[in-house]
């Protein structure tokens, strides 16, 4: 398993911004997909954004236009820039990685991921 460590969570007011980071202890160059998921109390895990090894990105409807996923292969780090944040963004945020090159149709499916971080809490208050 490849350890992943998230950071950058915290409390922010409505309309504010946060940037989450996910540092891997190994090279992420050969990851097929990497993604951010979130889970609010009493709710299931929700895909927020993903990036395929080709660079192709996918966003949930709630994240489109506000969040940007990116990765730096040289730093083995995945990022999630969150702008114009809303109270409904409050959740525990997790990064995930799928190693290898086996094709998967969707990088937003949590079941495909082999490695998970421990999560970082994001709270948006009005």
Short mmCIF file of N, CA, C and O in Angstrom, two decimals:
data_model
loop_
_atom_site.label_atom_id
_atom_site.label_comp_id
_atom_site.label_asym_id
_atom_site.label_seq_id
_atom_site.Cartn_x
_atom_site.Cartn_y
_atom_site.Cartn_z
N UNK A 1 0.84 -1.18 0.00
CA UNK A 1 0.00 0.00 0.00
C UNK A 1 0.88 1.25 0.00
O UNK A 1 1.93 1.27 0.63
N UNK A 2 0.46 2.26 -0.72
CA UNK A 2 1.20 3.50 -0.79
C UNK A 2 0.61 4.49 0.19
O UNK A 2 -0.53 4.93 0.04
N UNK A 3 1.35 4.86 1.22
CA UNK A 3 0.83 5.83 2.18
C UNK A 3 0.54 7.19 1.53
O UNK A 3 1.34 7.70 0.74
N UNK A 4 -0.61 7.74 1.87
CA UNK A 4 -1.02 9.06 1.40
C UNK A 4 -1.34 9.91 2.61
O UNK A 4 -2.05 9.45 3.52
N UNK A 5 -0.87 11.14 2.63
CA UNK A 5 -1.09 12.02 3.78
C UNK A 5 -1.69 13.33 3.28
O UNK A 5 -1.05 14.09 2.55
N UNK A 6 -2.93 13.59 3.72
CA UNK A 6 -3.60 14.83 3.36
C UNK A 6 -3.25 15.94 4.35
O UNK A 6 -2.98 15.68 5.52
N UNK A 7 -3.29 17.16 3.87
CA UNK A 7 -3.12 18.34 4.71
C UNK A 7 -3.84 19.51 4.06
O UNK A 7 -4.26 19.43 2.91
N UNK A 8 -3.97 20.58 4.84
CA UNK A 8 -4.57 21.79 4.29
C UNK A 8 -6.01 22.02 4.69
O UNK A 8 -6.59 23.06 4.35
N UNK A 9 -6.60 21.07 5.39
CA UNK A 9 -7.97 21.27 5.85
C UNK A 9 -8.03 22.31 6.95
O UNK A 9 -7.02 22.77 7.46
N UNK A 10 -9.25 22.70 7.27
CA UNK A 10 -9.44 23.69 8.32
C UNK A 10 -10.81 24.31 8.23
O UNK A 10 -11.71 23.77 7.58
N UNK A 11 -10.96 25.44 8.90
CA UNK A 11 -12.23 26.15 8.91
C UNK A 11 -12.13 27.39 8.04
O UNK A 11 -11.12 28.09 8.07
N UNK A 12 -13.18 27.64 7.29
CA UNK A 12 -13.22 28.79 6.40
C UNK A 12 -14.65 29.31 6.35
O UNK A 12 -15.60 28.56 6.57
N UNK A 13 -14.79 30.59 6.06
CA UNK A 13 -16.13 31.16 5.94
C UNK A 13 -16.66 30.96 4.53
O UNK A 13 -15.90 30.73 3.57
N UNK A 14 -17.96 31.09 4.41
CA UNK A 14 -18.61 30.98 3.10
C UNK A 14 -17.94 31.95 2.11
O UNK A 14 -17.69 33.11 2.45
N UNK A 15 -17.65 31.43 0.92
CA UNK A 15 -16.99 32.22 -0.09
C UNK A 15 -15.48 32.17 -0.04
O UNK A 15 -14.81 32.67 -0.95
N UNK A 16 -14.94 31.57 1.00
CA UNK A 16 -13.51 31.48 1.16
C UNK A 16 -12.89 30.36 0.33
O UNK A 16 -13.57 29.67 -0.43
N UNK A 17 -11.58 30.19 0.50
CA UNK A 17 -10.82 29.21 -0.27
C UNK A 17 -9.92 28.38 0.64
O UNK A 17 -9.47 28.86 1.69
N UNK A 18 -9.67 27.16 0.20
CA UNK A 18 -8.69 26.28 0.84
C UNK A 18 -8.00 25.49 -0.26
O UNK A 18 -8.60 25.22 -1.30
N UNK A 19 -6.76 25.10 0.00
CA UNK A 19 -6.07 24.18 -0.90
C UNK A 19 -5.63 22.97 -0.10
O UNK A 19 -4.85 23.08 0.86
N UNK A 20 -6.14 21.83 -0.50
CA UNK A 20 -5.76 20.57 0.10
C UNK A 20 -4.57 19.97 -0.64
O UNK A 20 -4.47 20.11 -1.87
N UNK A 21 -3.71 19.31 0.11
CA UNK A 21 -2.58 18.60 -0.48
C UNK A 21 -2.61 17.15 -0.04
O UNK A 21 -3.07 16.84 1.05
N UNK A 22 -2.12 16.29 -0.90
CA UNK A 22 -2.03 14.86 -0.60
C UNK A 22 -0.64 14.41 -1.02
O UNK A 22 -0.36 14.33 -2.22
N UNK A 23 0.19 14.14 -0.03
CA UNK A 23 1.57 13.75 -0.31
C UNK A 23 1.71 12.24 -0.28
O UNK A 23 1.27 11.58 0.66
N UNK A 24 2.33 11.71 -1.33
CA UNK A 24 2.58 10.27 -1.42
C UNK A 24 4.04 9.99 -1.09
O UNK A 24 4.92 10.78 -1.40
N UNK A 25 4.26 8.84 -0.48
CA UNK A 25 5.63 8.48 -0.11
C UNK A 25 6.36 7.81 -1.26
O UNK A 25 7.57 7.57 -1.16
N UNK A 26 5.62 7.50 -2.32
CA UNK A 26 6.23 6.89 -3.50
C UNK A 26 5.86 7.71 -4.72
O UNK A 26 5.01 8.59 -4.66
N UNK A 27 6.46 7.38 -5.83
CA UNK A 27 6.16 8.10 -7.06
C UNK A 27 4.71 7.91 -7.46
O UNK A 27 4.18 6.80 -7.42
N UNK A 28 4.06 8.99 -7.84
CA UNK A 28 2.68 8.91 -8.32
C UNK A 28 2.62 8.89 -9.83
O UNK A 28 1.55 8.90 -10.42
N UNK A 29 3.78 8.83 -10.46
CA UNK A 29 3.82 8.87 -11.92
C UNK A 29 3.03 7.73 -12.53
O UNK A 29 2.37 7.89 -13.55
N UNK A 30 3.10 6.55 -11.91
CA UNK A 30 2.44 5.38 -12.48
C UNK A 30 1.05 5.12 -11.92
O UNK A 30 0.49 4.05 -12.13
N UNK A 31 0.50 6.10 -11.24
CA UNK A 31 -0.88 5.91 -10.78
C UNK A 31 -1.82 6.10 -11.96
O UNK A 31 -1.65 7.02 -12.77
N UNK A 32 -2.81 5.26 -12.07
CA UNK A 32 -3.77 5.35 -13.17
C UNK A 32 -4.75 6.49 -12.94
O UNK A 32 -5.06 7.28 -13.83
N UNK A 33 -5.27 6.55 -11.72
CA UNK A 33 -6.17 7.62 -11.31
C UNK A 33 -5.76 8.10 -9.92
O UNK A 33 -5.27 7.31 -9.11
N UNK A 34 -6.01 9.36 -9.67
CA UNK A 34 -5.97 9.89 -8.32
C UNK A 34 -7.21 10.76 -8.15
O UNK A 34 -7.70 11.35 -9.12
N UNK A 35 -7.70 10.83 -6.93
CA UNK A 35 -8.97 11.53 -6.74
C UNK A 35 -9.10 12.06 -5.33
O UNK A 35 -8.38 11.64 -4.41
N UNK A 36 -10.04 12.97 -5.19
CA UNK A 36 -10.48 13.46 -3.90
C UNK A 36 -11.92 13.01 -3.69
O UNK A 36 -12.77 13.19 -4.56
N UNK A 37 -12.17 12.47 -2.51
CA UNK A 37 -13.51 12.11 -2.09
C UNK A 37 -13.81 12.87 -0.80
O UNK A 37 -12.91 13.37 -0.13
N UNK A 38 -15.08 12.95 -0.45
CA UNK A 38 -15.44 13.56 0.82
C UNK A 38 -16.60 12.80 1.43
O UNK A 38 -17.37 12.12 0.73
N UNK A 39 -16.70 12.92 2.74
CA UNK A 39 -17.79 12.27 3.45
C UNK A 39 -18.25 13.17 4.58
O UNK A 39 -17.47 13.51 5.47
N UNK A 40 -19.51 13.56 4.50
CA UNK A 40 -20.11 14.37 5.54
C UNK A 40 -20.78 13.45 6.56
O UNK A 40 -21.12 12.30 6.23
N UNK A 41 -20.98 13.91 7.78
CA UNK A 41 -21.63 13.07 8.80
C UNK A 41 -22.97 12.54 8.33
O UNK A 41 -23.81 13.29 7.81
N UNK A 42 -23.16 11.24 8.45
CA UNK A 42 -24.43 10.63 8.09
C UNK A 42 -24.62 10.40 6.60
O UNK A 42 -25.69 9.96 6.17
N UNK A 43 -23.58 10.69 5.82
CA UNK A 43 -23.69 10.53 4.37
C UNK A 43 -22.62 9.58 3.85
O UNK A 43 -21.63 9.30 4.53
N UNK A 44 -22.82 9.11 2.65
CA UNK A 44 -21.85 8.22 2.04
C UNK A 44 -20.68 8.98 1.45
O UNK A 44 -20.68 10.21 1.39
N UNK A 45 -19.66 8.23 1.04
CA UNK A 45 -18.48 8.85 0.44
C UNK A 45 -18.81 9.33 -0.96
O UNK A 45 -19.37 8.59 -1.76
N UNK A 46 -18.45 10.56 -1.25
CA UNK A 46 -18.80 11.21 -2.52
C UNK A 46 -17.55 11.60 -3.28
O UNK A 46 -16.63 12.20 -2.71
N UNK A 47 -17.51 11.28 -4.55
CA UNK A 47 -16.41 11.71 -5.39
C UNK A 47 -16.49 13.20 -5.66
O UNK A 47 -17.55 13.70 -5.99
N UNK A 48 -15.37 13.89 -5.50
CA UNK A 48 -15.32 15.33 -5.71
C UNK A 48 -14.63 15.65 -7.03
O UNK A 48 -15.17 16.38 -7.86
N UNK A 49 -13.45 15.09 -7.22
CA UNK A 49 -12.68 15.35 -8.44
C UNK A 49 -11.66 14.24 -8.62
O UNK A 49 -11.19 13.67 -7.64
N UNK A 50 -11.33 13.97 -9.87
CA UNK A 50 -10.34 12.94 -10.15
C UNK A 50 -9.48 13.38 -11.33
O UNK A 50 -9.88 14.21 -12.15
N UNK A 51 -8.29 12.77 -11.40
CA UNK A 51 -7.40 13.02 -12.52
C UNK A 51 -6.82 11.69 -12.98
O UNK A 51 -6.33 10.90 -12.18
N UNK A 52 -6.93 11.44 -14.28
CA UNK A 52 -6.39 10.23 -14.88
C UNK A 52 -4.92 10.46 -15.23
O UNK A 52 -4.49 11.60 -15.34
N UNK A 53 -4.17 9.38 -15.47
CA UNK A 53 -2.75 9.54 -15.77
C UNK A 53 -2.53 10.35 -17.05
O UNK A 53 -1.47 10.94 -17.23
N UNK A 54 -3.53 10.42 -17.90
CA UNK A 54 -3.45 11.21 -19.13
C UNK A 54 -3.55 12.71 -18.86
O UNK A 54 -3.30 13.52 -19.74
N UNK A 55 -3.99 13.04 -17.63
CA UNK A 55 -4.24 14.44 -17.30
C UNK A 55 -5.70 14.81 -17.36
O UNK A 55 -6.07 15.92 -16.94
N UNK A 56 -6.52 13.91 -17.86
CA UNK A 56 -7.95 14.19 -17.94
C UNK A 56 -8.56 14.28 -16.54
O UNK A 56 -8.29 13.44 -15.68
N UNK A 57 -9.37 15.31 -16.34
CA UNK A 57 -9.98 15.53 -15.03
C UNK A 57 -11.50 15.35 -15.10
O UNK A 57 -12.11 15.55 -16.15
N UNK A 58 -12.06 14.98 -13.98
CA UNK A 58 -13.50 14.84 -13.84
C UNK A 58 -13.92 15.48 -12.53
O UNK A 58 -13.21 15.34 -11.52
N UNK A 59 -15.04 16.19 -12.55
CA UNK A 59 -15.54 16.85 -11.35
C UNK A 59 -16.99 16.47 -11.10
O UNK A 59 -17.76 16.25 -12.03
N UNK A 60 -17.35 16.44 -9.84
CA UNK A 60 -18.76 16.29 -9.50
C UNK A 60 -19.48 17.59 -9.88
O UNK A 60 -18.86 18.64 -10.05
N UNK A 61 -20.79 17.50 -10.00
CA UNK A 61 -21.55 18.69 -10.36
C UNK A 61 -21.36 19.79 -9.32
O UNK A 61 -21.29 20.98 -9.66
N UNK A 62 -21.25 19.41 -8.06
CA UNK A 62 -21.11 20.41 -7.01
C UNK A 62 -19.74 21.07 -7.02
O UNK A 62 -19.57 22.18 -6.50
N UNK A 63 -18.76 20.42 -7.60
CA UNK A 63 -17.39 20.95 -7.61
C UNK A 63 -17.08 21.75 -8.87
O UNK A 63 -16.16 22.58 -8.86
N UNK A 64 -17.81 21.49 -9.93
CA UNK A 64 -17.52 22.16 -11.21
C UNK A 64 -17.55 23.67 -11.07
O UNK A 64 -18.47 24.24 -10.50
N UNK A 65 -16.53 24.30 -11.60
CA UNK A 65 -16.47 25.75 -11.60
C UNK A 65 -15.94 26.35 -10.31
O UNK A 65 -15.67 27.55 -10.25
N UNK A 66 -15.79 25.53 -9.27
CA UNK A 66 -15.30 26.05 -7.99
C UNK A 66 -14.01 25.37 -7.55
O UNK A 66 -13.17 25.99 -6.90
N UNK A 67 -13.86 24.08 -7.86
CA UNK A 67 -12.71 23.31 -7.40
C UNK A 67 -11.82 22.97 -8.59
O UNK A 67 -12.31 22.79 -9.72
N UNK A 68 -10.53 22.84 -8.32
CA UNK A 68 -9.58 22.43 -9.35
C UNK A 68 -8.65 21.36 -8.78
O UNK A 68 -8.02 21.60 -7.74
N UNK A 69 -8.59 20.23 -9.46
CA UNK A 69 -7.67 19.17 -9.05
C UNK A 69 -6.42 19.26 -9.91
O UNK A 69 -6.49 19.56 -11.12
N UNK A 70 -5.29 19.01 -9.29
CA UNK A 70 -4.04 19.01 -10.04
C UNK A 70 -3.05 18.11 -9.32
O UNK A 70 -3.25 17.75 -8.16
N UNK A 71 -2.00 17.73 -10.02
CA UNK A 71 -0.98 16.92 -9.38
C UNK A 71 0.40 17.33 -9.88
O UNK A 71 0.53 17.80 -11.02
N UNK A 72 1.37 17.16 -9.04
CA UNK A 72 2.75 17.46 -9.35
C UNK A 72 3.52 16.15 -9.22
O UNK A 72 3.83 15.72 -8.11
N UNK A 73 3.82 15.53 -10.35
CA UNK A 73 4.51 14.24 -10.31
C UNK A 73 5.90 14.38 -9.68
O UNK A 73 6.38 13.46 -9.02
N UNK A 74 6.53 15.52 -9.88
CA UNK A 74 7.87 15.72 -9.32
C UNK A 74 7.87 15.77 -7.81
O UNK A 74 8.83 15.36 -7.16
N UNK A 75 6.76 16.26 -7.25
CA UNK A 75 6.65 16.35 -5.80
C UNK A 75 5.80 15.23 -5.22
O UNK A 75 5.57 15.19 -4.01
N UNK A 76 5.32 14.34 -6.08
CA UNK A 76 4.46 13.23 -5.64
C UNK A 76 3.29 13.73 -4.80
O UNK A 76 2.96 13.17 -3.75
N UNK A 77 2.66 14.78 -5.29
CA UNK A 77 1.61 15.42 -4.52
C UNK A 77 0.39 15.73 -5.39
O UNK A 77 0.53 16.18 -6.52
N UNK A 78 -0.77 15.46 -4.83
CA UNK A 78 -2.06 15.78 -5.44
C UNK A 78 -2.64 16.96 -4.70
O UNK A 78 -2.50 17.07 -3.48
N UNK A 79 -3.30 17.85 -5.44
CA UNK A 79 -3.87 19.05 -4.84
C UNK A 79 -5.36 19.16 -5.15
O UNK A 79 -5.84 18.63 -6.15
N UNK A 80 -6.06 19.90 -4.30
CA UNK A 80 -7.44 20.28 -4.59
C UNK A 80 -7.60 21.73 -4.15
O UNK A 80 -7.59 22.03 -2.96
N UNK A 81 -7.72 22.62 -5.12
CA UNK A 81 -7.97 24.02 -4.84
C UNK A 81 -9.47 24.23 -4.77
O UNK A 81 -10.18 23.92 -5.74
N UNK A 82 -9.94 24.72 -3.65
CA UNK A 82 -11.38 24.91 -3.46
C UNK A 82 -11.66 26.41 -3.27
O UNK A 82 -11.12 27.02 -2.34
N UNK A 83 -12.47 26.97 -4.15
CA UNK A 83 -12.83 28.37 -4.09
C UNK A 83 -14.34 28.52 -3.91
O UNK A 83 -15.10 27.58 -4.16
N UNK A 84 -14.75 29.72 -3.51
CA UNK A 84 -16.18 30.02 -3.34
C UNK A 84 -16.87 28.90 -2.56
O UNK A 84 -17.89 28.36 -2.98
N UNK A 85 -16.33 28.61 -1.43
CA UNK A 85 -16.80 27.46 -0.66
C UNK A 85 -18.15 27.72 -0.02
O UNK A 85 -18.51 28.87 0.31
N UNK A 86 -18.90 26.62 0.14
CA UNK A 86 -20.26 26.67 0.66
C UNK A 86 -20.37 25.77 1.90
O UNK A 86 -19.57 24.85 2.07
N UNK A 87 -21.36 26.01 2.74
CA UNK A 87 -21.53 25.16 3.92
C UNK A 87 -21.65 23.68 3.58
O UNK A 87 -21.18 22.82 4.34
N UNK A 88 -22.24 23.36 2.43
CA UNK A 88 -22.40 21.96 2.04
C UNK A 88 -21.08 21.30 1.64
O UNK A 88 -21.04 20.10 1.39
N UNK A 89 -20.01 22.08 1.58
CA UNK A 89 -18.68 21.49 1.34
C UNK A 89 -18.07 20.93 2.62
O UNK A 89 -17.01 20.29 2.57
N UNK A 90 -18.71 21.18 3.74
CA UNK A 90 -18.20 20.68 5.02
C UNK A 90 -18.20 19.16 5.01
O UNK A 90 -19.23 18.52 4.78
N UNK A 91 -17.02 18.59 5.25
CA UNK A 91 -16.87 17.13 5.20
C UNK A 91 -15.43 16.75 5.55
O UNK A 91 -14.55 17.62 5.63
N UNK A 92 -15.24 15.46 5.73
CA UNK A 92 -13.89 14.91 5.80
C UNK A 92 -13.48 14.61 4.36
O UNK A 92 -14.23 13.98 3.61
N UNK A 93 -12.31 15.12 3.96
CA UNK A 93 -11.84 14.95 2.60
C UNK A 93 -10.70 13.92 2.57
O UNK A 93 -9.77 13.98 3.39
N UNK A 94 -10.80 13.01 1.61
CA UNK A 94 -9.82 11.94 1.48
C UNK A 94 -9.21 11.96 0.07
O UNK A 94 -9.94 12.19 -0.91
N UNK A 95 -7.93 11.69 -0.02
CA UNK A 95 -7.36 11.46 -1.33
C UNK A 95 -7.18 9.96 -1.54
O UNK A 95 -7.09 9.18 -0.58
N UNK A 96 -7.16 9.57 -2.79
CA UNK A 96 -7.06 8.16 -3.14
C UNK A 96 -6.21 8.01 -4.40
O UNK A 96 -6.18 8.91 -5.24
N UNK A 97 -5.58 6.85 -4.51
CA UNK A 97 -4.75 6.57 -5.67
C UNK A 97 -4.98 5.14 -6.13
O UNK A 97 -5.17 4.24 -5.30
N UNK A 98 -4.97 4.98 -7.45
CA UNK A 98 -5.04 3.65 -8.02
C UNK A 98 -3.74 3.42 -8.79
O UNK A 98 -3.46 4.17 -9.75
N UNK A 99 -2.98 2.46 -8.39
CA UNK A 99 -1.73 2.17 -9.07
C UNK A 99 -1.96 1.24 -10.24
O UNK A 99 -2.97 0.57 -10.35
N UNK A 100 -0.98 1.20 -11.15
CA UNK A 100 -1.04 0.30 -12.28
C UNK A 100 -1.58 0.97 -13.52
O UNK A 100 -1.84 2.17 -13.54
N UNK A 101 -1.78 0.17 -14.55
CA UNK A 101 -2.22 0.71 -15.84
C UNK A 101 -3.45 -0.01 -16.37
O UNK A 101 -3.82 0.17 -17.54
N UNK A 102 -4.10 -0.80 -15.54
CA UNK A 102 -5.32 -1.47 -15.98
C UNK A 102 -6.40 -0.43 -16.20
O UNK A 102 -6.66 0.42 -15.34
N UNK A 103 -7.08 -0.51 -17.34
CA UNK A 103 -8.09 0.48 -17.68
C UNK A 103 -9.27 0.41 -16.71
O UNK A 103 -9.75 -0.66 -16.35
N UNK A 104 -9.75 1.57 -16.31
CA UNK A 104 -11.01 1.69 -15.59
C UNK A 104 -11.82 2.76 -16.27
O UNK A 104 -11.28 3.74 -16.78
N UNK A 105 -13.12 2.56 -16.31
CA UNK A 105 -13.97 3.49 -17.04
C UNK A 105 -14.18 4.79 -16.28
O UNK A 105 -14.33 5.85 -16.89
N UNK A 106 -14.22 4.74 -14.96
CA UNK A 106 -14.48 5.94 -14.19
C UNK A 106 -13.50 6.06 -13.04
O UNK A 106 -13.36 5.14 -12.22
N UNK A 107 -12.85 7.19 -12.98
CA UNK A 107 -11.95 7.48 -11.86
C UNK A 107 -12.69 8.09 -10.68
O UNK A 107 -12.06 8.48 -9.69
N UNK A 108 -14.02 8.17 -10.76
CA UNK A 108 -14.82 8.72 -9.67
C UNK A 108 -15.48 7.61 -8.84
O UNK A 108 -16.23 7.91 -7.92
N UNK A 109 -15.18 6.38 -9.19
CA UNK A 109 -15.73 5.24 -8.45
C UNK A 109 -14.78 4.89 -7.30
O UNK A 109 -13.66 4.47 -7.54
N UNK A 110 -15.20 5.02 -6.06
CA UNK A 110 -14.29 4.76 -4.93
C UNK A 110 -13.82 3.31 -4.87
O UNK A 110 -12.75 3.03 -4.31
N UNK A 111 -14.56 2.39 -5.47
CA UNK A 111 -14.22 0.97 -5.37
C UNK A 111 -12.96 0.60 -6.15
O UNK A 111 -12.39 -0.47 -5.93
N UNK A 112 -12.51 1.45 -7.06
CA UNK A 112 -11.35 1.12 -7.88
C UNK A 112 -10.02 1.45 -7.19
O UNK A 112 -8.97 1.04 -7.67
N UNK A 113 -10.08 2.17 -6.08
CA UNK A 113 -8.85 2.70 -5.51
C UNK A 113 -8.16 1.73 -4.57
O UNK A 113 -8.81 1.04 -3.77
N UNK A 114 -6.83 1.71 -4.69
CA UNK A 114 -6.02 0.79 -3.91
C UNK A 114 -5.45 1.44 -2.66
O UNK A 114 -5.09 0.74 -1.71
N UNK A 115 -5.34 2.75 -2.67
CA UNK A 115 -4.68 3.44 -1.56
C UNK A 115 -5.49 4.66 -1.15
O UNK A 115 -5.98 5.39 -2.02
N UNK A 116 -5.59 4.86 0.16
CA UNK A 116 -6.37 5.97 0.72
C UNK A 116 -5.57 6.69 1.80
O UNK A 116 -4.80 6.07 2.54
N UNK A 117 -5.79 8.01 1.89
CA UNK A 117 -5.25 8.77 2.99
C UNK A 117 -6.17 8.68 4.21
O UNK A 117 -7.24 8.09 4.15
N UNK A 118 -5.74 9.32 5.28
CA UNK A 118 -6.50 9.24 6.53
C UNK A 118 -7.57 10.33 6.62
O UNK A 118 -8.44 10.27 7.49
N UNK A 119 -7.52 11.30 5.73
CA UNK A 119 -8.54 12.33 5.69
C UNK A 119 -8.13 13.62 6.37
O UNK A 119 -7.29 13.63 7.27
N UNK A 120 -8.73 14.71 5.92
CA UNK A 120 -8.54 16.02 6.54
C UNK A 120 -9.90 16.71 6.59
O UNK A 120 -10.66 16.65 5.63
N UNK A 121 -10.19 17.34 7.71
CA UNK A 121 -11.50 17.93 7.92
C UNK A 121 -11.58 19.33 7.32
O UNK A 121 -10.66 20.16 7.51
N UNK A 122 -12.66 19.58 6.62
CA UNK A 122 -12.95 20.91 6.08
C UNK A 122 -14.30 21.36 6.63
O UNK A 122 -15.28 20.62 6.54
N UNK A 123 -14.33 22.55 7.20
CA UNK A 123 -15.56 23.09 7.76
C UNK A 123 -15.79 24.48 7.19
O UNK A 123 -14.91 25.34 7.26
N UNK A 124 -16.97 24.68 6.62
CA UNK A 124 -17.32 25.97 6.04
C UNK A 124 -18.48 26.54 6.86
O UNK A 124 -19.53 25.91 6.98
N UNK A 125 -18.29 27.72 7.39
CA UNK A 125 -19.31 28.33 8.23
C UNK A 125 -19.83 29.62 7.60
O UNK A 125 -19.10 30.32 6.89
N UNK A 126 -21.08 29.90 7.89
CA UNK A 126 -21.70 31.11 7.34
C UNK A 126 -21.60 32.27 8.31
O UNK A 126 -21.19 32.11 9.44
#
